[in-house]
C-alpha cells in the first residue's frame, strides 16, 4: 500500500514525580486514517489529547480508545476524550465482572461476590468510569486480552487466566518495596538525599541493569499492543513488567510475530528499572549491537518533567545497546512518523545519549 503511513504521538503527562501515558496514533492511507488513543494520562492531558486530535489529525472521531491498566495517570484522561469526542470502540478490562471467579483468593467468608465487585469498582474507579461513560453514550466496550485484535493491533498480554491471578494482588506493594521506598524518598528532590544516590560505571560492554526487577500487579496487567503497520512493527507496552513482557514475547512467537523487528517501541513504565531486564530486552528489542552502530529503531519514554526516577539511565543505555534511539517526553510532545505529511513547526527531537554513569544502589 503505497500511501500507507502512521504516526505515534506521546503527549506530555504529569506534574511533580508522577508520570503517566497519553498516546495518540493515526495510521492508514490518506483519506482513510484510523485514530487510536492508548491511555489518556491525567484530566489535563486528556484535554491536550482532544486538542491534538482535532488540530493535528483534523477529526473529532477516535476509532479505538484503549486503557492499558486502571491507574489514574493512565485512565483518567480517557474520560475527557470519551466525553468530548466520538468514539467507535472502548477497550478496558472489567475485573468487577469476575468477582465469582476471583473470590476464592480471599479467605474472608464475609466477602460476597457483590461486595467484592463493589470494592473493585471503587478501587478501579477510573476504569469503571470509562465503562459507565461508554454505556451512557452507547459505545461498545470490549476487553483487551491476548488474541484480541484492535484495528491493526494485536493484544499480546495479558491472557484472561493470568489476569484473574493478578487482580487479587492489586493495591499491594510489590515485594521489592524496599527499592521503591528509596525511590519515593528520592522523588522529594531533596538535595541532601540526592547525594546519597550511588553511581555505577557503565560502558557499552558493561551493563548493570538487574535481572530481577519487580513491579506492581496493576502494572503487570498492562495491555501490550503490537501493530503491523504495512510491514512496520509498533510495540506499545504501558507499564508492563518483566512477567508481562515475557508473556507478550511468547504469545507473539506463537502467532508468528518477531518483536525484535519492531521499528518503534515504547519503553515500559516511564523508563523504570524495575520493569525490564537484560534478558527480556534481548528478546524484546534485540541482541546487543556493535558499539557505534547506527540505531535501527526508535524508542519513546513517557516521563514527567520533574521525575528523577523516570527515566533511568541504566534503562536508556540498555535500549541504546540494542540498537534503539531513545527519546523522552519530559514535558514535551514527541512524534514518531513514517510516510505522513510534515507537521508545521515540528523539529526533530534529540535522542538521549549513552551515559557512562548510571544510578546505582
Ligand atoms: Zn504509569
mmCIF file of C-alpha atoms and ligand atoms in Angstrom:
data_model
loop_
_atom_site.group_PDB
_atom_site.id
_atom_site.type_symbol
_atom_site.label_atom_id
_atom_site.label_comp_id
_atom_site.label_asym_id
_atom_site.label_seq_id
_atom_site.Cartn_x
_atom_site.Cartn_y
_atom_site.Cartn_z
ATOM 1 C CA UNK A 1 0.000 0.000 0.000
ATOM 2 C CA UNK A 2 1.958 2.940 -1.311
ATOM 3 C CA UNK A 3 0.213 5.749 0.549
ATOM 4 C CA UNK A 4 0.110 3.925 3.868
ATOM 5 C CA UNK A 5 1.714 5.754 6.773
ATOM 6 C CA UNK A 6 1.496 6.125 10.518
ATOM 7 C CA UNK A 7 2.335 8.474 13.323
ATOM 8 C CA UNK A 8 2.625 7.929 17.050
ATOM 9 C CA UNK A 9 2.334 10.931 19.369
ATOM 10 C CA UNK A 10 3.360 10.851 23.028
ATOM 11 C CA UNK A 11 1.836 13.827 24.818
ATOM 12 C CA UNK A 12 3.470 15.135 27.989
ATOM 13 C CA UNK A 13 1.839 13.892 31.191
ATOM 14 C CA UNK A 14 2.402 14.577 34.809
ATOM 15 C CA UNK A 15 3.430 17.088 37.327
ATOM 16 C CA UNK A 16 5.990 16.546 40.009
ATOM 17 C CA UNK A 17 7.115 12.980 40.238
ATOM 18 C CA UNK A 18 4.016 11.320 38.785
ATOM 19 C CA UNK A 19 4.361 10.009 35.248
ATOM 20 C CA UNK A 20 1.565 8.735 33.034
ATOM 21 C CA UNK A 21 0.853 7.944 29.401
ATOM 22 C CA UNK A 22 -1.223 9.864 26.853
ATOM 23 C CA UNK A 23 -0.649 8.363 23.407
ATOM 24 C CA UNK A 24 -2.428 9.135 20.151
ATOM 25 C CA UNK A 25 -1.847 7.227 16.910
ATOM 26 C CA UNK A 26 -3.015 7.624 13.366
ATOM 27 C CA UNK A 27 -2.409 5.069 10.634
ATOM 28 C CA UNK A 28 -3.670 4.057 7.217
ATOM 29 C CA UNK A 29 -3.951 5.702 3.851
ATOM 30 C CA UNK A 30 -4.755 9.370 3.165
ATOM 31 C CA UNK A 31 -8.498 9.904 3.396
ATOM 32 C CA UNK A 32 -8.893 6.674 5.340
ATOM 33 C CA UNK A 33 -6.892 7.034 8.543
ATOM 34 C CA UNK A 34 -7.748 5.231 11.761
ATOM 35 C CA UNK A 35 -7.259 7.055 15.046
ATOM 36 C CA UNK A 36 -6.374 5.239 18.251
ATOM 37 C CA UNK A 37 -5.789 6.562 21.747
ATOM 38 C CA UNK A 38 -3.827 4.405 24.191
ATOM 39 C CA UNK A 39 -4.178 5.803 27.707
ATOM 40 C CA UNK A 40 -5.098 9.416 28.394
ATOM 41 C CA UNK A 41 -2.900 10.456 31.280
ATOM 42 C CA UNK A 42 -4.478 12.907 33.712
ATOM 43 C CA UNK A 43 -7.584 15.008 33.006
ATOM 44 C CA UNK A 44 -5.258 17.793 31.878
ATOM 45 C CA UNK A 45 -3.503 15.591 29.329
ATOM 46 C CA UNK A 46 -6.922 14.245 28.261
ATOM 47 C CA UNK A 47 -7.788 17.810 27.210
ATOM 48 C CA UNK A 48 -4.476 18.036 25.343
ATOM 49 C CA UNK A 49 -5.304 14.792 23.535
ATOM 50 C CA UNK A 50 -8.664 16.213 22.417
ATOM 51 C CA UNK A 51 -6.984 19.364 21.062
ATOM 52 C CA UNK A 52 -4.238 17.324 19.415
ATOM 53 C CA UNK A 53 -6.677 15.017 17.616
ATOM 54 C CA UNK A 54 -8.746 17.971 16.396
ATOM 55 C CA UNK A 55 -5.878 20.159 15.241
ATOM 56 C CA UNK A 56 -3.244 17.644 14.053
ATOM 57 C CA UNK A 57 -5.427 14.749 12.923
ATOM 58 C CA UNK A 58 -8.254 17.015 11.716
ATOM 59 C CA UNK A 59 -11.022 14.895 13.174
ATOM 60 C CA UNK A 60 -13.338 14.631 16.175
ATOM 61 C CA UNK A 61 -13.559 10.845 15.940
ATOM 62 C CA UNK A 62 -11.463 8.232 17.718
ATOM 63 C CA UNK A 63 -11.864 4.731 16.291
ATOM 64 C CA UNK A 64 -10.295 2.855 19.212
ATOM 65 C CA UNK A 65 -9.843 4.015 22.783
ATOM 66 C CA UNK A 66 -7.682 1.686 24.886
ATOM 67 C CA UNK A 67 -6.898 1.706 28.601
ATOM 68 C CA UNK A 68 -3.797 -0.385 29.384
ATOM 69 C CA UNK A 69 -4.406 -0.579 33.155
ATOM 70 C CA UNK A 70 -6.565 1.217 35.702
ATOM 71 C CA UNK A 71 -4.005 3.587 37.299
ATOM 72 C CA UNK A 72 -5.328 7.164 37.352
ATOM 73 C CA UNK A 73 -2.342 8.599 35.444
ATOM 74 C CA UNK A 74 -3.243 6.386 32.510
ATOM 75 C CA UNK A 75 -7.029 6.158 32.711
ATOM 76 C CA UNK A 76 -8.480 9.482 33.854
ATOM 77 C CA UNK A 77 -7.608 11.468 30.715
ATOM 78 C CA UNK A 78 -9.514 8.906 28.667
ATOM 79 C CA UNK A 79 -12.722 10.078 30.367
ATOM 80 C CA UNK A 80 -12.177 13.527 28.832
ATOM 81 C CA UNK A 81 -11.592 12.025 25.362
ATOM 82 C CA UNK A 82 -14.729 9.894 25.676
ATOM 83 C CA UNK A 83 -16.753 12.884 26.840
ATOM 84 C CA UNK A 84 -15.575 15.342 24.200
ATOM 85 C CA UNK A 85 -15.031 13.259 21.036
ATOM 86 C CA UNK A 86 -16.999 10.499 19.332
ATOM 87 C CA UNK A 87 -15.517 7.052 19.934
ATOM 88 C CA UNK A 88 -16.013 3.834 17.967
ATOM 89 C CA UNK A 89 -14.843 1.206 20.481
ATOM 90 C CA UNK A 90 -13.728 1.299 24.107
ATOM 91 C CA UNK A 91 -11.230 -1.363 25.251
ATOM 92 C CA UNK A 92 -10.848 -1.743 29.024
ATOM 93 C CA UNK A 93 -10.540 -4.628 31.488
ATOM 94 C CA UNK A 94 -13.611 -5.113 33.683
ATOM 95 C CA UNK A 95 -12.449 -7.251 36.623
ATOM 96 C CA UNK A 96 -15.606 -6.425 38.605
ATOM 97 C CA UNK A 97 -17.418 -8.752 36.195
ATOM 98 C CA UNK A 98 -15.389 -11.705 37.526
ATOM 99 C CA UNK A 99 -15.955 -11.424 41.272
ATOM 100 C CA UNK A 100 -17.235 -15.019 41.301
ATOM 101 C CA UNK A 101 -14.013 -16.358 39.716
ATOM 102 C CA UNK A 102 -11.771 -14.219 41.917
ATOM 103 C CA UNK A 103 -13.471 -14.621 45.312
ATOM 104 C CA UNK A 104 -11.725 -17.906 46.249
ATOM 105 C CA UNK A 105 -8.471 -15.923 46.606
ATOM 106 C CA UNK A 106 -9.920 -14.124 49.595
ATOM 107 C CA UNK A 107 -10.102 -16.218 52.733
ATOM 108 C CA UNK A 108 -12.668 -13.976 54.446
ATOM 109 C CA UNK A 109 -16.053 -15.725 54.314
ATOM 110 C CA UNK A 110 -17.926 -12.457 54.769
ATOM 111 C CA UNK A 111 -16.908 -11.318 51.304
ATOM 112 C CA UNK A 112 -19.689 -11.839 48.793
ATOM 113 C CA UNK A 113 -19.480 -11.623 45.007
ATOM 114 C CA UNK A 114 -21.376 -8.360 45.143
ATOM 115 C CA UNK A 115 -19.243 -6.782 47.881
ATOM 116 C CA UNK A 116 -16.082 -7.797 46.026
ATOM 117 C CA UNK A 117 -17.382 -6.366 42.735
ATOM 118 C CA UNK A 118 -18.326 -3.121 44.507
ATOM 119 C CA UNK A 119 -14.868 -2.935 46.091
ATOM 120 C CA UNK A 120 -13.198 -3.369 42.691
ATOM 121 C CA UNK A 121 -15.408 -0.762 41.024
ATOM 122 C CA UNK A 122 -14.430 1.594 43.829
ATOM 123 C CA UNK A 123 -10.700 0.785 43.773
ATOM 124 C CA UNK A 124 -10.521 0.909 39.971
ATOM 125 C CA UNK A 125 -12.895 3.849 39.659
ATOM 126 C CA UNK A 126 -11.162 5.447 36.662
ATOM 127 C CA UNK A 127 -11.516 2.294 34.585
ATOM 128 C CA UNK A 128 -15.066 1.720 35.815
ATOM 129 C CA UNK A 129 -15.946 5.284 34.866
ATOM 130 C CA UNK A 130 -14.912 4.505 31.280
ATOM 131 C CA UNK A 131 -17.377 1.635 31.169
ATOM 132 C CA UNK A 132 -20.127 3.831 32.647
ATOM 133 C CA UNK A 133 -19.459 6.649 30.186
ATOM 134 C CA UNK A 134 -19.318 4.247 27.224
ATOM 135 C CA UNK A 135 -22.665 2.777 28.277
ATOM 136 C CA UNK A 136 -24.188 6.250 28.600
ATOM 137 C CA UNK A 137 -23.001 7.114 25.096
ATOM 138 C CA UNK A 138 -23.878 3.759 23.539
ATOM 139 C CA UNK A 139 -20.237 2.947 22.689
ATOM 140 C CA UNK A 140 -19.430 -0.795 22.699
ATOM 141 C CA UNK A 141 -16.954 -1.943 25.375
ATOM 142 C CA UNK A 142 -14.528 -4.825 24.778
ATOM 143 C CA UNK A 143 -11.834 -6.353 26.950
ATOM 144 C CA UNK A 144 -8.242 -6.311 25.717
ATOM 145 C CA UNK A 145 -6.932 -9.839 26.283
ATOM 146 C CA UNK A 146 -4.242 -11.684 24.324
ATOM 147 C CA UNK A 147 -5.708 -12.720 20.987
ATOM 148 C CA UNK A 148 -7.980 -9.693 20.588
ATOM 149 C CA UNK A 149 -7.456 -7.502 17.538
ATOM 150 C CA UNK A 150 -7.904 -3.732 17.929
ATOM 151 C CA UNK A 151 -7.799 -2.207 14.469
ATOM 152 C CA UNK A 152 -4.393 -3.197 13.043
ATOM 153 C CA UNK A 153 -3.064 -4.012 16.530
ATOM 154 C CA UNK A 154 -2.875 -7.349 18.335
ATOM 155 C CA UNK A 155 -3.178 -7.633 22.095
ATOM 156 C CA UNK A 156 -0.169 -9.724 23.236
ATOM 157 C CA UNK A 157 -0.779 -9.655 27.012
ATOM 158 C CA UNK A 158 -2.404 -10.298 29.453
ATOM 159 C CA UNK A 159 -4.231 -13.536 28.781
ATOM 160 C CA UNK A 160 -7.519 -13.884 30.726
ATOM 161 C CA UNK A 161 -6.314 -16.611 33.134
ATOM 162 C CA UNK A 162 -3.257 -14.666 34.230
ATOM 163 C CA UNK A 163 -5.309 -11.500 34.527
ATOM 164 C CA UNK A 164 -7.575 -13.223 37.056
ATOM 165 C CA UNK A 165 -4.484 -14.144 39.098
ATOM 166 C CA UNK A 166 -3.197 -10.563 39.041
ATOM 167 C CA UNK A 167 -6.397 -8.829 40.146
ATOM 168 C CA UNK A 168 -6.394 -10.120 43.757
ATOM 169 C CA UNK A 169 -2.849 -8.713 44.098
ATOM 170 C CA UNK A 170 -3.913 -5.196 43.085
ATOM 171 C CA UNK A 171 -3.317 -2.371 45.548
ATOM 172 C CA UNK A 172 -0.427 -4.210 47.172
ATOM 173 C CA UNK A 173 3.146 -3.109 47.333
ATOM 174 C CA UNK A 174 5.383 -5.313 45.212
ATOM 175 C CA UNK A 175 7.886 -7.422 47.156
ATOM 176 C CA UNK A 176 10.689 -5.127 46.020
ATOM 177 C CA UNK A 177 9.184 -2.441 48.246
ATOM 178 C CA UNK A 178 12.474 -1.504 49.831
ATOM 179 C CA UNK A 179 13.690 -0.282 46.447
ATOM 180 C CA UNK A 180 10.516 1.681 45.795
ATOM 181 C CA UNK A 181 10.733 3.275 49.255
ATOM 182 C CA UNK A 182 14.152 4.547 48.308
ATOM 183 C CA UNK A 183 12.766 5.850 45.031
ATOM 184 C CA UNK A 184 9.888 7.546 46.830
ATOM 185 C CA UNK A 185 12.313 9.265 49.193
ATOM 186 C CA UNK A 186 14.475 10.479 46.351
ATOM 187 C CA UNK A 187 11.485 11.829 44.483
ATOM 188 C CA UNK A 188 11.086 14.600 47.036
ATOM 189 C CA UNK A 189 14.055 16.096 45.305
ATOM 190 C CA UNK A 190 15.923 16.951 48.472
ATOM 191 C CA UNK A 191 19.491 17.747 47.543
ATOM 192 C CA UNK A 192 20.885 16.024 50.621
ATOM 193 C CA UNK A 193 19.124 12.784 49.713
ATOM 194 C CA UNK A 194 20.180 13.049 46.120
ATOM 195 C CA UNK A 195 23.794 12.938 47.199
ATOM 196 C CA UNK A 196 23.210 9.551 48.765
ATOM 197 C CA UNK A 197 22.454 8.032 45.382
ATOM 198 C CA UNK A 198 25.334 5.844 44.398
ATOM 199 C CA UNK A 199 26.511 5.938 40.829
ATOM 200 C CA UNK A 200 27.735 2.965 38.893
ATOM 201 C CA UNK A 201 30.066 2.996 35.925
ATOM 202 C CA UNK A 202 28.715 1.585 32.704
ATOM 203 C CA UNK A 203 30.329 1.015 29.342
ATOM 204 C CA UNK A 204 28.903 -0.302 26.127
ATOM 205 C CA UNK A 205 30.043 -3.772 27.229
ATOM 206 C CA UNK A 206 29.254 -3.430 30.921
ATOM 207 C CA UNK A 207 25.570 -3.495 31.757
ATOM 208 C CA UNK A 208 24.436 -3.080 35.377
ATOM 209 C CA UNK A 209 20.673 -3.470 34.812
ATOM 210 C CA UNK A 210 19.269 -6.114 37.176
ATOM 211 C CA UNK A 211 17.625 -9.360 36.045
ATOM 212 C CA UNK A 212 15.092 -9.433 38.884
ATOM 213 C CA UNK A 213 13.109 -6.190 38.874
ATOM 214 C CA UNK A 214 9.544 -6.346 40.164
ATOM 215 C CA UNK A 215 6.601 -4.056 39.576
ATOM 216 C CA UNK A 216 3.018 -3.901 40.849
ATOM 217 C CA UNK A 217 0.341 -6.332 39.683
ATOM 218 C CA UNK A 218 -1.602 -3.396 38.246
ATOM 219 C CA UNK A 219 1.407 -2.620 36.057
ATOM 220 C CA UNK A 220 1.841 -6.271 35.080
ATOM 221 C CA UNK A 221 -1.808 -6.294 33.985
ATOM 222 C CA UNK A 222 -0.989 -3.644 31.338
ATOM 223 C CA UNK A 223 -2.194 -4.297 27.828
ATOM 224 C CA UNK A 224 0.743 -4.913 25.491
ATOM 225 C CA UNK A 225 -0.102 -3.972 21.895
ATOM 226 C CA UNK A 226 1.671 -4.820 18.673
ATOM 227 C CA UNK A 227 0.709 -3.259 15.377
ATOM 228 C CA UNK A 228 1.894 -4.431 11.992
ATOM 229 C CA UNK A 229 1.538 -1.184 10.092
ATOM 230 C CA UNK A 230 2.190 -2.002 6.471
ATOM 231 C CA UNK A 231 5.115 -4.215 7.450
ATOM 232 C CA UNK A 232 6.479 -1.980 10.206
ATOM 233 C CA UNK A 233 6.119 -3.137 13.792
ATOM 234 C CA UNK A 234 4.932 -0.762 16.505
ATOM 235 C CA UNK A 235 5.029 -2.035 20.093
ATOM 236 C CA UNK A 236 3.253 -0.328 22.996
ATOM 237 C CA UNK A 237 3.913 -1.637 26.486
ATOM 238 C CA UNK A 238 2.053 0.529 29.038
ATOM 239 C CA UNK A 239 3.514 -0.149 32.480
ATOM 240 C CA UNK A 240 4.131 -3.865 31.772
ATOM 241 C CA UNK A 241 6.828 -5.558 33.833
ATOM 242 C CA UNK A 242 9.204 -8.427 33.189
ATOM 243 C CA UNK A 243 6.474 -11.056 33.582
ATOM 244 C CA UNK A 244 4.032 -9.389 31.180
ATOM 245 C CA UNK A 245 6.735 -8.671 28.620
ATOM 246 C CA UNK A 246 7.886 -12.300 28.744
ATOM 247 C CA UNK A 247 4.324 -13.478 28.158
ATOM 248 C CA UNK A 248 3.883 -10.956 25.342
ATOM 249 C CA UNK A 249 7.054 -12.218 23.617
ATOM 250 C CA UNK A 250 5.897 -15.844 23.975
ATOM 251 C CA UNK A 251 2.477 -15.045 22.556
ATOM 252 C CA UNK A 252 3.968 -13.025 19.694
ATOM 253 C CA UNK A 253 6.170 -16.015 18.804
ATOM 254 C CA UNK A 254 3.080 -18.233 18.845
ATOM 255 C CA UNK A 255 1.338 -16.030 16.267
ATOM 256 C CA UNK A 256 4.481 -15.715 14.139
ATOM 257 C CA UNK A 257 5.478 -12.171 15.124
ATOM 258 C CA UNK A 258 9.152 -11.412 15.734
ATOM 259 C CA UNK A 259 9.079 -8.433 18.081
ATOM 260 C CA UNK A 260 12.731 -7.553 17.608
ATOM 261 C CA UNK A 261 11.855 -6.471 14.080
ATOM 262 C CA UNK A 262 9.690 -3.659 15.529
ATOM 263 C CA UNK A 263 10.570 -0.189 14.296
ATOM 264 C CA UNK A 264 9.039 1.590 17.259
ATOM 265 C CA UNK A 265 8.992 0.523 20.905
ATOM 266 C CA UNK A 266 7.564 2.171 23.977
ATOM 267 C CA UNK A 267 9.956 1.888 26.937
ATOM 268 C CA UNK A 268 7.659 0.388 29.595
ATOM 269 C CA UNK A 269 6.650 2.131 32.812
ATOM 270 C CA UNK A 270 8.215 5.511 32.085
ATOM 271 C CA UNK A 271 11.710 4.062 31.945
ATOM 272 C CA UNK A 272 11.664 2.476 35.398
ATOM 273 C CA UNK A 273 14.473 -0.002 36.058
ATOM 274 C CA UNK A 274 12.062 -2.400 37.792
ATOM 275 C CA UNK A 275 10.213 -3.344 34.598
ATOM 276 C CA UNK A 276 12.943 -4.599 32.260
ATOM 277 C CA UNK A 277 15.950 -6.912 32.435
ATOM 278 C CA UNK A 278 18.822 -7.615 30.039
ATOM 279 C CA UNK A 279 17.413 -10.999 29.039
ATOM 280 C CA UNK A 280 13.913 -9.598 28.382
ATOM 281 C CA UNK A 281 15.324 -6.717 26.330
ATOM 282 C CA UNK A 282 17.426 -9.151 24.264
ATOM 283 C CA UNK A 283 14.137 -10.778 23.197
ATOM 284 C CA UNK A 284 12.026 -7.624 23.038
ATOM 285 C CA UNK A 285 14.343 -5.044 21.465
ATOM 286 C CA UNK A 286 17.063 -7.302 20.085
ATOM 287 C CA UNK A 287 20.560 -8.569 20.818
ATOM 288 C CA UNK A 288 23.292 -6.056 21.637
ATOM 289 C CA UNK A 289 24.775 -4.288 18.649
ATOM 290 C CA UNK A 290 28.337 -3.210 17.936
ATOM 291 C CA UNK A 291 29.347 -0.009 19.701
ATOM 292 C CA UNK A 292 28.913 2.963 17.408
ATOM 293 C CA UNK A 293 26.499 1.201 15.028
ATOM 294 C CA UNK A 294 23.712 3.473 13.789
ATOM 295 C CA UNK A 295 20.422 2.837 15.657
ATOM 296 C CA UNK A 296 17.850 0.976 13.569
ATOM 297 C CA UNK A 297 14.785 1.595 15.700
ATOM 298 C CA UNK A 298 13.130 4.230 17.834
ATOM 299 C CA UNK A 299 12.015 4.018 21.448
ATOM 300 C CA UNK A 300 9.893 6.573 23.347
ATOM 301 C CA UNK A 301 9.609 7.079 27.088
ATOM 302 C CA UNK A 302 6.741 8.974 28.678
ATOM 303 C CA UNK A 303 8.362 10.570 31.734
ATOM 304 C CA UNK A 304 7.152 13.535 33.748
ATOM 305 C CA UNK A 305 9.280 16.644 33.639
ATOM 306 C CA UNK A 306 10.364 16.658 37.271
ATOM 307 C CA UNK A 307 10.701 12.948 37.913
ATOM 308 C CA UNK A 308 14.159 11.824 38.944
ATOM 309 C CA UNK A 309 13.377 8.133 38.593
ATOM 310 C CA UNK A 310 11.756 8.348 35.147
ATOM 311 C CA UNK A 311 13.592 7.528 33.004
ATOM 312 C CA UNK A 312 16.574 5.600 34.357
ATOM 313 C CA UNK A 313 19.889 5.930 32.571
ATOM 314 C CA UNK A 314 20.532 2.232 33.165
ATOM 315 C CA UNK A 315 17.399 1.582 31.073
ATOM 316 C CA UNK A 316 18.007 4.069 28.263
ATOM 317 C CA UNK A 317 21.570 2.705 27.968
ATOM 318 C CA UNK A 318 20.138 -0.819 27.693
ATOM 319 C CA UNK A 319 17.879 0.251 24.799
ATOM 320 C CA UNK A 320 20.752 2.061 23.062
ATOM 321 C CA UNK A 321 22.949 -1.041 23.347
ATOM 322 C CA UNK A 322 20.253 -2.950 21.489
ATOM 323 C CA UNK A 323 20.064 -0.533 18.582
ATOM 324 C CA UNK A 324 17.229 1.757 19.706
ATOM 325 C CA UNK A 325 17.438 5.535 19.861
ATOM 326 C CA UNK A 326 15.531 6.724 22.930
ATOM 327 C CA UNK A 327 13.528 9.941 23.217
ATOM 328 C CA UNK A 328 11.655 11.024 26.337
ATOM 329 C CA UNK A 329 8.748 13.435 26.780
ATOM 330 C CA UNK A 330 9.859 15.349 29.928
ATOM 331 C CA UNK A 331 7.195 17.994 29.413
ATOM 332 C CA UNK A 332 7.329 17.923 25.623
ATOM 333 C CA UNK A 333 5.313 16.163 22.953
ATOM 334 C CA UNK A 334 7.185 13.558 20.901
ATOM 335 C CA UNK A 335 6.173 12.361 17.447
ATOM 336 C CA UNK A 336 7.335 9.323 15.518
ATOM 337 C CA UNK A 337 6.077 9.113 11.962
ATOM 338 C CA UNK A 338 6.533 7.232 8.735
ATOM 339 C CA UNK A 339 5.166 8.333 5.373
ATOM 340 C CA UNK A 340 2.953 11.014 6.903
ATOM 341 C CA UNK A 341 2.595 14.678 5.949
ATOM 342 C CA UNK A 342 5.033 17.082 7.630
ATOM 343 C CA UNK A 343 3.687 18.900 10.639
ATOM 344 C CA UNK A 344 4.262 22.608 10.663
ATOM 345 C CA UNK A 345 6.660 23.954 13.252
ATOM 346 C CA UNK A 346 7.823 20.444 14.091
ATOM 347 C CA UNK A 347 11.522 19.912 14.721
ATOM 348 C CA UNK A 348 13.454 16.702 15.169
ATOM 349 C CA UNK A 349 13.871 15.528 18.747
ATOM 350 C CA UNK A 350 17.283 14.838 20.225
ATOM 351 C CA UNK A 351 17.785 11.283 21.461
ATOM 352 C CA UNK A 352 19.122 10.547 24.940
ATOM 353 C CA UNK A 353 22.893 9.933 24.760
ATOM 354 C CA UNK A 354 24.699 6.913 26.186
ATOM 355 C CA UNK A 355 25.711 7.588 29.800
ATOM 356 C CA UNK A 356 28.961 6.309 31.260
ATOM 357 C CA UNK A 357 27.486 6.646 34.774
ATOM 358 C CA UNK A 358 24.068 5.334 35.812
ATOM 359 C CA UNK A 359 22.091 5.305 39.060
ATOM 360 C CA UNK A 360 23.360 2.511 41.243
ATOM 361 C CA UNK A 361 22.304 1.134 44.628
HETATM 362 ZN ZN1 LIG B 1 2.367 4.595 34.647
#
